[in-house]
Short mmCIF file of C-alpha atoms and ligand atoms in Angstrom, two decimals:
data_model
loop_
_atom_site.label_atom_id
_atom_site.label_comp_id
_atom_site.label_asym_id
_atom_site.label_seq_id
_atom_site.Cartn_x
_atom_site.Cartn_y
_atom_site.Cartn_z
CA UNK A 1 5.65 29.97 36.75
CA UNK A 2 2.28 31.76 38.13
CA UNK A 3 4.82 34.73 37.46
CA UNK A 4 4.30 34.19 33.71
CA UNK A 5 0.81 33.22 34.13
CA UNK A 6 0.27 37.09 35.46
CA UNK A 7 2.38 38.53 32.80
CA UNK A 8 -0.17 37.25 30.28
CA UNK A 9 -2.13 40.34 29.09
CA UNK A 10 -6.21 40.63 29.24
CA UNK A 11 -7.41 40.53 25.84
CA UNK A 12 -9.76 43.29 26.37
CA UNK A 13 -6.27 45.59 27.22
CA UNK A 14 -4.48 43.65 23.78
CA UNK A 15 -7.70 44.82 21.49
CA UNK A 16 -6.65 48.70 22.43
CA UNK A 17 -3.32 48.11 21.29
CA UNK A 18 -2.77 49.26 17.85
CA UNK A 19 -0.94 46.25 16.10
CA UNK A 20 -3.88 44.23 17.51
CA UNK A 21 -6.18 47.12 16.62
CA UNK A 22 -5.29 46.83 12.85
CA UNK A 23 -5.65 43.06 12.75
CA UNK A 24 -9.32 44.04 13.97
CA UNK A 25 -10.09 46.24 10.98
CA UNK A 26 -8.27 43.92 8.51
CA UNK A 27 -10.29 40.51 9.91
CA UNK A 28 -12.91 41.33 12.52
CA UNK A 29 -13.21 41.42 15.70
CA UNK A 30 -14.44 37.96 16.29
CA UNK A 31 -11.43 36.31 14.47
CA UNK A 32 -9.30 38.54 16.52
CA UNK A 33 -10.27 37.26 19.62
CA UNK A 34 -10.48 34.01 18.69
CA UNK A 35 -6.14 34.04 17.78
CA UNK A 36 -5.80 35.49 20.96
CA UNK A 37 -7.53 33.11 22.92
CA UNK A 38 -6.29 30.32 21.23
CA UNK A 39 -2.61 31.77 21.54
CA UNK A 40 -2.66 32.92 25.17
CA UNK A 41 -4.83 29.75 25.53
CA UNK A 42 -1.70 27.88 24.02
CA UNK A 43 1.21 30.02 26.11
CA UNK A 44 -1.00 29.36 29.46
CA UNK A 45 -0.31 25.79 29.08
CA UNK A 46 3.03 25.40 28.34
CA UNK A 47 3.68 27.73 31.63
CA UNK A 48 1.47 25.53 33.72
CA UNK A 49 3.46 22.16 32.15
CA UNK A 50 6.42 24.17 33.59
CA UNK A 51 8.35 23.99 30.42
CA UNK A 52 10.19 27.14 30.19
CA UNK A 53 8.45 29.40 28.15
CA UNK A 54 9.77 33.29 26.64
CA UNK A 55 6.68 35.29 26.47
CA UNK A 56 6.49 37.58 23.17
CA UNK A 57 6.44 41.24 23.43
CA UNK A 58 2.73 41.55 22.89
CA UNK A 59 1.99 44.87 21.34
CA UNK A 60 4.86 44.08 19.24
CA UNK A 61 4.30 43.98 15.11
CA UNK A 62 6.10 39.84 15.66
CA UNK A 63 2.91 38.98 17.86
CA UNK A 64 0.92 40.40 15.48
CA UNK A 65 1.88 38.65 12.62
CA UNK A 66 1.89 35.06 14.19
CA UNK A 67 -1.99 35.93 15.29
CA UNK A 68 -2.73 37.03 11.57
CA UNK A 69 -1.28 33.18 10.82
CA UNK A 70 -3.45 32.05 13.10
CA UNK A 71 -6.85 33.55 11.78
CA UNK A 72 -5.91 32.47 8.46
CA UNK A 73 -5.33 28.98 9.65
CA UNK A 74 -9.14 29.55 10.82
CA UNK A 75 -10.81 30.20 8.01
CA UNK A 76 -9.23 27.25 6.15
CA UNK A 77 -11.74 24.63 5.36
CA UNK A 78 -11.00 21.50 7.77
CA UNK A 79 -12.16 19.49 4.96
CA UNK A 80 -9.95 20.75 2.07
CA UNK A 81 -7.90 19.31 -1.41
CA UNK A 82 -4.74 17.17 -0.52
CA UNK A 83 -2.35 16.04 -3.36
CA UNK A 84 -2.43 12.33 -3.28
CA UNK A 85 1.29 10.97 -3.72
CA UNK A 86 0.82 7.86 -2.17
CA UNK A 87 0.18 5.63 -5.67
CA UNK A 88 -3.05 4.34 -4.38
CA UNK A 89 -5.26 5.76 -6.71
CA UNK A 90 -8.44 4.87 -4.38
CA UNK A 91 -7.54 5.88 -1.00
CA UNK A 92 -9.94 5.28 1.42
CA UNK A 93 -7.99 7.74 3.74
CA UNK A 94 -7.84 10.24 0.81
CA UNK A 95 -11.19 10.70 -0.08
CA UNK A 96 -11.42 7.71 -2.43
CA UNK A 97 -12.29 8.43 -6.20
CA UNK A 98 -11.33 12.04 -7.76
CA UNK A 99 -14.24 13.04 -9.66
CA UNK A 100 -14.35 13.97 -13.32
CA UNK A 101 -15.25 17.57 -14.26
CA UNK A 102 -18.36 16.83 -15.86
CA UNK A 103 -19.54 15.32 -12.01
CA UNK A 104 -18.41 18.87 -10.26
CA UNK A 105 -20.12 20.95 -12.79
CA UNK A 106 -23.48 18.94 -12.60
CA UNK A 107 -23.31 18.86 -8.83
CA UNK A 108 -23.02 22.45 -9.03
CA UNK A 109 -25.71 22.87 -11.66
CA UNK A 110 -28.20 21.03 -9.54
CA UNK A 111 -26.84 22.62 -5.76
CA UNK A 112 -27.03 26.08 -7.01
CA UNK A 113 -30.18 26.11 -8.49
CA UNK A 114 -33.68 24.47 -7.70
CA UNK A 115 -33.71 21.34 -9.46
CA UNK A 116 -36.27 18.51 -11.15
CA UNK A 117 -35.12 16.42 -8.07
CA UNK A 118 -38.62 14.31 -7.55
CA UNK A 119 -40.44 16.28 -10.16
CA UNK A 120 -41.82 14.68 -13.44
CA UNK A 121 -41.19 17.26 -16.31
CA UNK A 122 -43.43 15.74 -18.51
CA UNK A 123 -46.41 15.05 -16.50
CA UNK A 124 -45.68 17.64 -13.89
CA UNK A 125 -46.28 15.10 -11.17
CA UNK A 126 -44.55 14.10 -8.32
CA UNK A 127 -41.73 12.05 -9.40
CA UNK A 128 -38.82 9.83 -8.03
CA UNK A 129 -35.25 10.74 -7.44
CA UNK A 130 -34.37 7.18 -8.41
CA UNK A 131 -35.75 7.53 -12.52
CA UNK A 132 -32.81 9.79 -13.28
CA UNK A 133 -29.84 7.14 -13.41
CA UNK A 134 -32.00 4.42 -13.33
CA UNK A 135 -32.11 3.52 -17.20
CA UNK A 136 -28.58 4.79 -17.60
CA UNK A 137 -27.55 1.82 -15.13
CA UNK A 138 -29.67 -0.86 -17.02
CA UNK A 139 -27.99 0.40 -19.93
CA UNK A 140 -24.62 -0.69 -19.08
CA UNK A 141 -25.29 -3.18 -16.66
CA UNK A 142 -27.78 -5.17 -19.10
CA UNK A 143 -30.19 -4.72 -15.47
CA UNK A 144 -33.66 -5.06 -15.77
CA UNK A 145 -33.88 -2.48 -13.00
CA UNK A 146 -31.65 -0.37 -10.33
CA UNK A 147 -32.28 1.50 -6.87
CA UNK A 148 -29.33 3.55 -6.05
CA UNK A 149 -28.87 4.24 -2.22
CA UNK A 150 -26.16 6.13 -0.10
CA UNK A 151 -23.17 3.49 -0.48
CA UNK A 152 -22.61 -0.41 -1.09
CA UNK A 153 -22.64 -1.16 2.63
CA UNK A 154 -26.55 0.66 2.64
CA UNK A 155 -27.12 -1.30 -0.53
CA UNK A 156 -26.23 -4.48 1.07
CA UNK A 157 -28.30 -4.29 4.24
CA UNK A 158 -31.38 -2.70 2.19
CA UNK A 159 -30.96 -5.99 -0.02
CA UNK A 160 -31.00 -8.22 2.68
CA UNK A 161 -33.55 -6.50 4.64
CA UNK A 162 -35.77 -6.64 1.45
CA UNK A 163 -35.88 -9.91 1.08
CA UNK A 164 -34.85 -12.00 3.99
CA UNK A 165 -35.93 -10.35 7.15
CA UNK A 166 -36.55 -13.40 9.56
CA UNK A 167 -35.65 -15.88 6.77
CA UNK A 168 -32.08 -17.54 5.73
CA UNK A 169 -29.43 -16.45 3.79
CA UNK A 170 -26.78 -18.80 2.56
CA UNK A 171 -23.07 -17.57 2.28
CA UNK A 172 -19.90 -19.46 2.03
CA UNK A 173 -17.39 -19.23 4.72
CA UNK A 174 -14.76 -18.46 2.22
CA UNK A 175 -16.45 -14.88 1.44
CA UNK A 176 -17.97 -13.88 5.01
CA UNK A 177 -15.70 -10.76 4.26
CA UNK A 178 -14.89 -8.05 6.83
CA UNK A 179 -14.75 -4.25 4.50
CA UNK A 180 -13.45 -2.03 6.90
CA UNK A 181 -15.13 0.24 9.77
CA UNK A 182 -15.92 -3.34 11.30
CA UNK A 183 -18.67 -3.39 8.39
CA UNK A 184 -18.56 -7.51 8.59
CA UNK A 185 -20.76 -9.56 6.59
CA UNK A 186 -22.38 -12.09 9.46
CA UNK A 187 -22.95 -8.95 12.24
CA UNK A 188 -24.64 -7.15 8.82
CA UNK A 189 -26.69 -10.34 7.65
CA UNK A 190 -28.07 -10.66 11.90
CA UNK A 191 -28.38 -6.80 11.97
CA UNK A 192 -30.63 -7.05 8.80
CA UNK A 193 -32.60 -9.62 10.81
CA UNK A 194 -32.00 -12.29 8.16
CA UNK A 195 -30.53 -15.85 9.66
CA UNK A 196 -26.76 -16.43 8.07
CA UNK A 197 -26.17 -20.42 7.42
CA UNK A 198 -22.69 -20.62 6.32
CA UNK A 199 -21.99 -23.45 4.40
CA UNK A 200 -18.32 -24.99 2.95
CA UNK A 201 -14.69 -24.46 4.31
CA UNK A 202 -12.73 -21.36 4.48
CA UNK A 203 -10.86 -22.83 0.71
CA UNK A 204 -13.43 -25.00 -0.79
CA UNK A 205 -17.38 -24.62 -1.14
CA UNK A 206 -19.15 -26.45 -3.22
CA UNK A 207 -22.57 -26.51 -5.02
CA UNK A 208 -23.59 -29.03 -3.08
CA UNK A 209 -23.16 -27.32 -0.07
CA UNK A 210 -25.60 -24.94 -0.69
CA UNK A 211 -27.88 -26.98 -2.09
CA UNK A 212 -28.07 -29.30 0.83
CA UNK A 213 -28.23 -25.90 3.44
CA UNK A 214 -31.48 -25.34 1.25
CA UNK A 215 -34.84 -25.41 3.55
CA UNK A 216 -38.03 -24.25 3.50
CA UNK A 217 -36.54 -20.76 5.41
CA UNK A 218 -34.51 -19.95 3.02
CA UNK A 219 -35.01 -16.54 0.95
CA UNK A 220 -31.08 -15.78 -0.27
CA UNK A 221 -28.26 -17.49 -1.58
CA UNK A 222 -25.57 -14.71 -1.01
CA UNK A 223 -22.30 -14.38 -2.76
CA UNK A 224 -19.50 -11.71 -2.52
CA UNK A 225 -16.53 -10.35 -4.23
CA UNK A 226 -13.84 -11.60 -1.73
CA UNK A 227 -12.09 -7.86 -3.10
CA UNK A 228 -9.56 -7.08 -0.37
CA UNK A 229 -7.80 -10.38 0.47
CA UNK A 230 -7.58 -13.91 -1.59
CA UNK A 231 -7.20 -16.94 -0.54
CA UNK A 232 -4.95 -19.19 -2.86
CA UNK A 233 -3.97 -23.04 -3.84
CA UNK A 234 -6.28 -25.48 -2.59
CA UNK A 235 -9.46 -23.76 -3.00
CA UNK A 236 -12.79 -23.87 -4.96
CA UNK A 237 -16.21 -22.03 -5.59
CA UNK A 238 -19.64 -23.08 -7.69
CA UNK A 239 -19.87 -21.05 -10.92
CA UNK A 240 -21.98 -18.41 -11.05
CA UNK A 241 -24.42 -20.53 -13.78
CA UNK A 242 -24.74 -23.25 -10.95
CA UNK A 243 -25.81 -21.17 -8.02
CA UNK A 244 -27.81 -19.18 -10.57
CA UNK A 245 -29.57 -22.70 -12.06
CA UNK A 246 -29.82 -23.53 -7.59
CA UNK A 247 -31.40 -20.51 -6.91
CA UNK A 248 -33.88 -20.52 -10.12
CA UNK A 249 -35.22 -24.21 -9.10
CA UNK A 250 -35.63 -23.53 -5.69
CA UNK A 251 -37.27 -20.24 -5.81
CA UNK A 252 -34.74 -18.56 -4.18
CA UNK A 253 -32.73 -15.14 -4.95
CA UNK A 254 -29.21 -15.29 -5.90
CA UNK A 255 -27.74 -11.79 -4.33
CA UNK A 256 -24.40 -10.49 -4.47
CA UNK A 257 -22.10 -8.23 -3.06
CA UNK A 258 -19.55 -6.99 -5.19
CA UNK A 259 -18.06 -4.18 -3.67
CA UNK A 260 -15.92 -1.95 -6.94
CA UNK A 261 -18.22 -2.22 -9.40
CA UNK A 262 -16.31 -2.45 -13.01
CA UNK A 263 -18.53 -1.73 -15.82
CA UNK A 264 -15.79 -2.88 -18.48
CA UNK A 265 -13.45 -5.46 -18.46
CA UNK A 266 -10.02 -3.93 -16.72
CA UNK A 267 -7.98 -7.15 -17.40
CA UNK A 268 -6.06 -5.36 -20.44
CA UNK A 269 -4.45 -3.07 -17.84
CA UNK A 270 -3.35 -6.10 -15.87
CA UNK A 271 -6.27 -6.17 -13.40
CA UNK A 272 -7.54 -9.76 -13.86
CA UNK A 273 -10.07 -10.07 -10.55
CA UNK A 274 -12.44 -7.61 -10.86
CA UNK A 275 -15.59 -8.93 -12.54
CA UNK A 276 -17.60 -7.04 -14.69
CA UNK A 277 -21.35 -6.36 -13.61
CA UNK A 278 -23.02 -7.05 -17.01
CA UNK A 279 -21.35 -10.38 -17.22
CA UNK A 280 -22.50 -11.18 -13.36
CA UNK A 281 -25.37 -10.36 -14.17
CA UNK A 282 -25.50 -12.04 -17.16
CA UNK A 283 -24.33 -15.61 -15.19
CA UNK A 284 -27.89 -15.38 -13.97
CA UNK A 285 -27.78 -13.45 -10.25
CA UNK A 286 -30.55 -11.95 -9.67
CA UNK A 287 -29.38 -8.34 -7.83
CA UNK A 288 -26.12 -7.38 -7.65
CA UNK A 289 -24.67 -4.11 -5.20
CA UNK A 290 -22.10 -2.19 -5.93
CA UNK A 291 -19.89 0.70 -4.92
CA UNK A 292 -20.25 4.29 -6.69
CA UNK A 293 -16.62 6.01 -5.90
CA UNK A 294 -14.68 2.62 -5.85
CA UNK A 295 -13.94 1.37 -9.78
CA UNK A 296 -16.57 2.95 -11.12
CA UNK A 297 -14.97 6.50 -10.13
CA UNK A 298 -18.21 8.30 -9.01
CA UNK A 299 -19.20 9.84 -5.89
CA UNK A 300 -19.85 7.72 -2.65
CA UNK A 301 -23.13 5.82 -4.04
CA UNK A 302 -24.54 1.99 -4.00
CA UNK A 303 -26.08 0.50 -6.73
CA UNK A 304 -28.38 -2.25 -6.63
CA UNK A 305 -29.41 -3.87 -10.18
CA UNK A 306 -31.13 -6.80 -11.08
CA UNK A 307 -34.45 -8.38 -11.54
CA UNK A 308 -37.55 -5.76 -11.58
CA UNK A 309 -39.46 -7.68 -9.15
CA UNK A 310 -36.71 -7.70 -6.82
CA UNK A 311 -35.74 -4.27 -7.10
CA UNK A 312 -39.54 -2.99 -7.13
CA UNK A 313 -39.44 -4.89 -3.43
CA UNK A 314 -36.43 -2.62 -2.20
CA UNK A 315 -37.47 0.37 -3.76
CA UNK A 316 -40.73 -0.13 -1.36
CA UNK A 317 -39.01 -0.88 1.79
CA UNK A 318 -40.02 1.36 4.27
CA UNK A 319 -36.44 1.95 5.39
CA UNK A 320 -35.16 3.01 1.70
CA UNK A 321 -35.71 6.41 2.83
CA UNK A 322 -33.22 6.39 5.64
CA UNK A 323 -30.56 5.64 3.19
CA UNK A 324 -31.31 7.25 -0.01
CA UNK A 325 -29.01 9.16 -2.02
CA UNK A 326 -28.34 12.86 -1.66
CA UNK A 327 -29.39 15.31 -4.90
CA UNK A 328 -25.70 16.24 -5.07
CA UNK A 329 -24.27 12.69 -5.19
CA UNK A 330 -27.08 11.63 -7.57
CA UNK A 331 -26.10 14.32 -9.54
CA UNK A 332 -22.34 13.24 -9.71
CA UNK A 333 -23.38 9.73 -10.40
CA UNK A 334 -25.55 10.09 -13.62
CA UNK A 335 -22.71 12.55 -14.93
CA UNK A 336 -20.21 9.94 -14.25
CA UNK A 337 -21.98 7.29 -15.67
CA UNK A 338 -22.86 9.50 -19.03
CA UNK A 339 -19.10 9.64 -19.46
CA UNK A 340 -19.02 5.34 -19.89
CA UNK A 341 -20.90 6.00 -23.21
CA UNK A 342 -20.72 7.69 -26.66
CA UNK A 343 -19.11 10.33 -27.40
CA UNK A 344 -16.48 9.85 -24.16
CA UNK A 345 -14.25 7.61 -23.55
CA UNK A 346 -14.28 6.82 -20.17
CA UNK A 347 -10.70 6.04 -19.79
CA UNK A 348 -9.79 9.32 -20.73
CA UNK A 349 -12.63 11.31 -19.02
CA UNK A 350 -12.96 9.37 -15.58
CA UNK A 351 -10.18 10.25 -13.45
CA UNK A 352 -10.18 6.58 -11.41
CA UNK A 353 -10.02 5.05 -14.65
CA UNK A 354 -7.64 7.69 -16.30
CA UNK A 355 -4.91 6.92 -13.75
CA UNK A 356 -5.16 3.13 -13.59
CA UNK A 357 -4.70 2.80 -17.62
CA UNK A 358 -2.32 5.77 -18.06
CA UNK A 359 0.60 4.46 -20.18
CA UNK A 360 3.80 3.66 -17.79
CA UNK A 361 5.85 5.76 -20.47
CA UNK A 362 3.98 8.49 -19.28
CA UNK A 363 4.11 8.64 -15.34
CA UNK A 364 7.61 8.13 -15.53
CA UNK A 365 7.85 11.43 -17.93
CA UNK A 366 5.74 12.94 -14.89
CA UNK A 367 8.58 12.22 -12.29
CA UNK A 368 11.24 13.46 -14.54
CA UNK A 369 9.86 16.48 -14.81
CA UNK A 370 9.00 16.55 -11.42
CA UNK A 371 12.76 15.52 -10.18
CA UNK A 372 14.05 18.71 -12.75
CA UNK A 373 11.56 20.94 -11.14
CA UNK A 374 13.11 19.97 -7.87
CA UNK A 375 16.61 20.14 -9.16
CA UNK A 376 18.63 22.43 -6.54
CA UNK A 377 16.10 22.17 -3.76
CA UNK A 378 16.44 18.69 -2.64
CA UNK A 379 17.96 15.22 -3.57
CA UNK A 380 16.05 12.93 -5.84
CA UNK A 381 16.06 10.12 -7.96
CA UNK A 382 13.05 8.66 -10.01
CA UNK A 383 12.57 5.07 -9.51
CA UNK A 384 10.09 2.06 -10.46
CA UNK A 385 7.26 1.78 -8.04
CA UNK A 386 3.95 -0.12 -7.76
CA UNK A 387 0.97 1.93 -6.96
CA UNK A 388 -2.28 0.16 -6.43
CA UNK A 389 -5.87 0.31 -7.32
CA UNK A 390 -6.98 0.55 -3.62
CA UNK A 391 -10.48 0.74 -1.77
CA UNK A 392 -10.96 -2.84 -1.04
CA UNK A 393 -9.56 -4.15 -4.44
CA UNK A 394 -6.67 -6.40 -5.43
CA UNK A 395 -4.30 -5.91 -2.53
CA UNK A 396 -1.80 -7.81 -4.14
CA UNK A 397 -2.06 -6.34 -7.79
CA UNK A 398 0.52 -3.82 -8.06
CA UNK A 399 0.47 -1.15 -11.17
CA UNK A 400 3.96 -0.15 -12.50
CA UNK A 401 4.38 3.03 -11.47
CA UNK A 402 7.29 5.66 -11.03
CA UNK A 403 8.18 7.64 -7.97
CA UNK A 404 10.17 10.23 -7.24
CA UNK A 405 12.40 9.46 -3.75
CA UNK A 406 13.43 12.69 -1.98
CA UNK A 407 16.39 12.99 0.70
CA UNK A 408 16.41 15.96 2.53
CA UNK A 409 19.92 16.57 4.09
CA UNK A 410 18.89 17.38 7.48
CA UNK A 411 15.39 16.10 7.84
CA UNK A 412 14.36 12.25 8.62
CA UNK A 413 11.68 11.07 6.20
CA UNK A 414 9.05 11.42 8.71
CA UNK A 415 9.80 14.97 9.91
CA UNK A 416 9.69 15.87 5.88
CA UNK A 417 6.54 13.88 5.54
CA UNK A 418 4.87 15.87 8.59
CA UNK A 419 6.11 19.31 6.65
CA UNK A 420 4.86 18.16 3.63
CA UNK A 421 1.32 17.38 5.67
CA UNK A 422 1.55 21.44 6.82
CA UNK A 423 1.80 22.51 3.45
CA UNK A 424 -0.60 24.90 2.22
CA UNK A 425 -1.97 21.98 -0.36
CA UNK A 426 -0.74 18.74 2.21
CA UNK A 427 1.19 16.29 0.29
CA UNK A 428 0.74 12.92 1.20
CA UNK A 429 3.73 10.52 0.02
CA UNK A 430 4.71 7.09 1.11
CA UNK A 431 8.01 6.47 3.24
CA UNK A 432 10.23 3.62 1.96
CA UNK A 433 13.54 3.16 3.52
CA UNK A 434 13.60 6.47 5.64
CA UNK A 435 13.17 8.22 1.94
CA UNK A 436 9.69 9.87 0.69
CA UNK A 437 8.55 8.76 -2.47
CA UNK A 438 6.21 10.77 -4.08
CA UNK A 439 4.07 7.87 -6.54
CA UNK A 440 3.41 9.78 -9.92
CA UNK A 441 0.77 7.49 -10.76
CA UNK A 442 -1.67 9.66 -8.50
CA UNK A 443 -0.11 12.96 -9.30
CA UNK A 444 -1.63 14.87 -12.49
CA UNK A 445 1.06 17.09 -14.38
CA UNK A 446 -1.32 20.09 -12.66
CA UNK A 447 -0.33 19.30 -9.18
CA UNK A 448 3.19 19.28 -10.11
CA UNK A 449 3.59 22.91 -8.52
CA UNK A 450 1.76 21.61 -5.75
CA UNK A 451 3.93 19.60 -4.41
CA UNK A 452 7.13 21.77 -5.60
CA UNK A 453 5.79 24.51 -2.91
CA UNK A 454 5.12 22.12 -0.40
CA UNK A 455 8.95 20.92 -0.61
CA UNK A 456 9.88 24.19 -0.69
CA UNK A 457 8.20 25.41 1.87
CA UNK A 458 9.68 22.36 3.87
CA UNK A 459 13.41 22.99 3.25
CA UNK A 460 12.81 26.43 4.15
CA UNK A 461 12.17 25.46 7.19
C1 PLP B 1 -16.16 -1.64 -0.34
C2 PLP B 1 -17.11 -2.76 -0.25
C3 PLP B 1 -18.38 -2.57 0.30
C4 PLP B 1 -18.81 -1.25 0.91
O1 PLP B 1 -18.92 -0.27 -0.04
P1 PLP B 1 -19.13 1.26 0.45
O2 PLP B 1 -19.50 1.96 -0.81
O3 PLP B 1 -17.85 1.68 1.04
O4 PLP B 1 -20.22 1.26 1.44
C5 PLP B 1 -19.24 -3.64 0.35
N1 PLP B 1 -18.86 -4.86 -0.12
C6 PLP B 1 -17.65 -5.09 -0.67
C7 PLP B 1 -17.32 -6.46 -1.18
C8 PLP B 1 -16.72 -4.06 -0.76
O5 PLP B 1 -15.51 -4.26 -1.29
#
C-alpha cells in the first residue's frame, strides 16, 4: 500500500509533462491543478482504504483525458437545468414552477441593466419596490391592497407579526398544518410572538367554537388551506361568510393562509380543492397569503392581499425589510402575472398552468413519439399514468397522464435512474415496479432529445 502511495507523482513534476502541459494551455493552470488534486486526492484514498488500486500511466494521453473530464465537470454550474420526468409538475425537489419566457426575459431586462427599482418615474422621487405589482394583484384578486414579500411562509409570519404580536390568534385544530422544512403553523404563530388558542376537534370545528375562544386578547381569527393532506367523512368547518360576519362584529381580522394561490377556478381540469383568491376574498377575509411559484406559476414570492388598513400595517413593520422581495423575483412576478390578462391566455403562456390543462390526447402523442425515438435503444411501452399538481396541493388528485416505462436489459431500474441522474441534462423519472417511467406530462416536446441522450448515454455504458 504506502508502495502506491510513493508511486503517486508530485504535481509540480506532472505540470512539466507535456500531455499535462497541453491541458494547461487549453484550460489554465488553476483548473489543471485542481483535476490533479482532486484525482490523486481520489487515488490516495482508495490506496489507504486498501482496496486494490492500478495506478494509470500518468504522462500518458488516457490520464490526460480523464483530467480534461474532470475540469469540465468543474466548470459546470452546481445549480443547473434538469428535465423533470417525474409527472409532478410542481416539484419541490425540482425547483418548483418552470417559468414562462416573458418572466426570464424581464428578469434579464431588469438584472442587466439599472432599473426603476424604488424610483418614481413620474415624480422622480424615491419610490417603493412594492407599487410595481401591487395594482396588478388587486386587479385579479378584487384586493383592496397587496405587499409582496420573499415567499408564503415570510408572508405568513409578517401577517401575524403585524397584527398579533403579544395578542391571540384563533386557529382550528383541523388546519394547524405542518408545510414542509418543519415550517409548522403553532411553532410559527409562538415564533411570531402571537398566543395560538386552538379551538374544535381535529374533524369538526364549529362557529361557535371560535366565537366562544373570543376575548378581549384576541387580534386574529386564522384560517388555512389544509393543501397537502385532507381529512375526510365525519368532519366540518364554519363558512367563510360566518367567520367573516365573527370577525367583522368583534373587531377582529379574519387572516388566511392559503398556500397555491389560484387566481382562476381550476375545477374544469378536475382540480376541485383549490380555492380561488378573489372569491376568498370576496367571502369577506380580510388578508389572504399566498405562494408565488406554487399555482400561480411565478417565481418563489408571497403575496399578501386584503384590506388597505391591514396591509398599510405590514407594509410598515419594521421587519418587512428582512424579508422583502428580490428585484429579480419581482421582476418575474409582475411578468407572470401580466400573462393572467388580455391579450394572453394564461393557460397557454404559463408553463404551471400549461401542463396541468394540456389535453390528455396530447401527452400521450408526446410518449409515442418519445417511445419511436427510443425505438432500437431500449425497451418501452407507453402507458396511463397519474402525474400530480405537487408543492403542497391535492396529494390525492391525480392528473391522467402518460408515461413512457423503459427496461434496460442489463441494468436494474435504479442503476438506470442513477445514469440517467449523470447525464449531461439529469433526467429525473419515477421507478414503478423496478421499471423507469418517464411521466410526459412534465416533459415539453423540446426536451424530447434531452432525455433521448441521456438514455443513450446510459446504455452506452
Ligand atoms: C406551501 C405553503 C406555504 C409556504 O409557501 P412558501 O412559498 O413555500 O413559503 C404556506 N402555507 C401553505 C398552506 C402552503 O401550502
Amino acid at each position: 500500500m504506502n508502495d502506491q502511495l510513493r508511486q503517486l507523482p508530485q504535481i509540480e513534476a506532472m505540470l512539466a509533462y507535456p500531455t499535462i502541459g497541453a491541458l494547461v494551455d487549453a484550460y489554465s493552470r488553476d483548473e489543471t491543478v485542481t483535476a490533479l488534486r482532486l484525482t490523486l486526492g481520489n487515488l490516495r484514498h482508495t490506496i489507504t482504504k486498501g482496496d486494490p488500486v492500478q495506478l494509470p500511466d500518468f504522462a500518458e494521453d488516457a490520464f490526460a483525458d480523464s483530467l480534461r473530464k474532470v475540469i469540465k465537470q468543474e466548470r459546470r454550474m452546481n445549480l443547473r437545468a434538469v428535465v423533470n420526468a417525474t409527472g409532478i409538475i410542481i416539484h419541490t425537489n425540482l425547483g418548483r414552477a418552470r417559468l414562462a419566457p416573458q418572466a426570464i426575459d424581464a428578469m434579464h431586462d431588469v438584472g442587466l441593466n439599472a432599473s426603476n427599482l424604488e424610483l418614481n418615474l413620474t415624480t422622480g422621487k424615491r419610490g417603493s419596490r412594492y407599487d410595481h405589482a401591487e395594482a396588478l394583484i388587486c386587479e385579479l384578486t378584487g384586493a383592496e391592497a397587496a405587499l409582496i414579500v420573499n415567499n408564503c411562509a415570510a408572508a405568513v409570519v409578517l401577517g401575524l407579526m403585524g397584527t398579533a404580536m403579544g395578542r391571540t390568534v384563533v386557529a382550528s385544530r383541523g388546519e394547524l398544518i405542518e408545510i414542509g422544512g418543519s415550517f409548522r403553523l403553532p411553532d410559527v404563530i409562538a415564533q411570531s410572538g402571537a398566543i395560538l388558542r386552538e379551538v374544535g376537534a381535529t374533524n369538526k370545528t364549529r362557529l361557535s367554537d371560535y366565537a366562544d375562544a373570543i376575548d378581549d386578547n384576541t387580534a386574529v381569527l386564522l384560517k388555512s388551506h389544509t393543501s397537502n393532506f385532507k381529512i375526510v367523512g365525519f368532519t366540518s368547518a364554519p363558512d367563510r361568510r360566518d367567520l367573516a360576519k365573527l370577525a367583522q362584529d368583534r373587531n377582529l381580522i379574519l387572516m388566511e393562509d392559503l398556500g397555491s394561490g389560484v387566481l382562476f377556478d381550476l375545477s374544469p381540469y378536475g382540480m376541485t380543492d383549490e380555492p380561488v383568491v378573489a372569491d376568498i376574498l370576496k367571502a369577506g377575509v380580510d388578508v389572504v397569503m399566498f405562494s408565488g411559484d406554487k399555482l400561480l406559476g411565478g417565481p418563489q414570492a408571497g403575496i399578501i392581499a386584503g384590506k388597505a388598513d391591514v396591509i398599510a400595517k405590514l407594509r410598515s413593520h419594521p421587519l418587512l425589510r428582512a424579508l422583502r422581495i428580490d428585484k429579480l423575483s419581482l421582476a418575474a412576478l409582475e411578468a407572470t402575472l401580466r400573462l393572467y390578462r388580455a391579450p394572453h391566455d394564461p393557460f397557454d403562456t404559463i408553463p404551471v398552468l400549461k401542463m396541468l390543462s394540456e389535453p390528455l390526447t396530447d401527452v400521450q402523442a408526446r410518449a409515442d413519439v418519445l417511445a419511436g425515438l427510443l425505438d432500437g435503444l431500449v425497451a418501452t411501452s407507453v402507458m396511463p399514468s397519474d402525474a400530480f399538481v405537487g408543492g403542497g396541493s391535492l396529494p390525492q388528485q391525480g392528473l391522467q397522464s402518460f408515461a413512457v416505462s423503459i427496461a434496460h436489459s442489463d441494468m436494474t431500474a435504479d442503476a438506470l435512474a442513477d445514469a440517467l441522474r449523470h447525464a449531461p441534462v439529469p433526467v429525473i423519472g419515477r421507478i414503478h415496479q423496478d421499471q423507469i417511467l418517464l411521466d410526459m406530462r412534465t416533459v415539453t416536446d423540446a426536451e424530447l432529445p434531452l432525455v433521448v441522450d441521456a438514455i443513450g448515454q446510459a446504455h452506452a455504458k
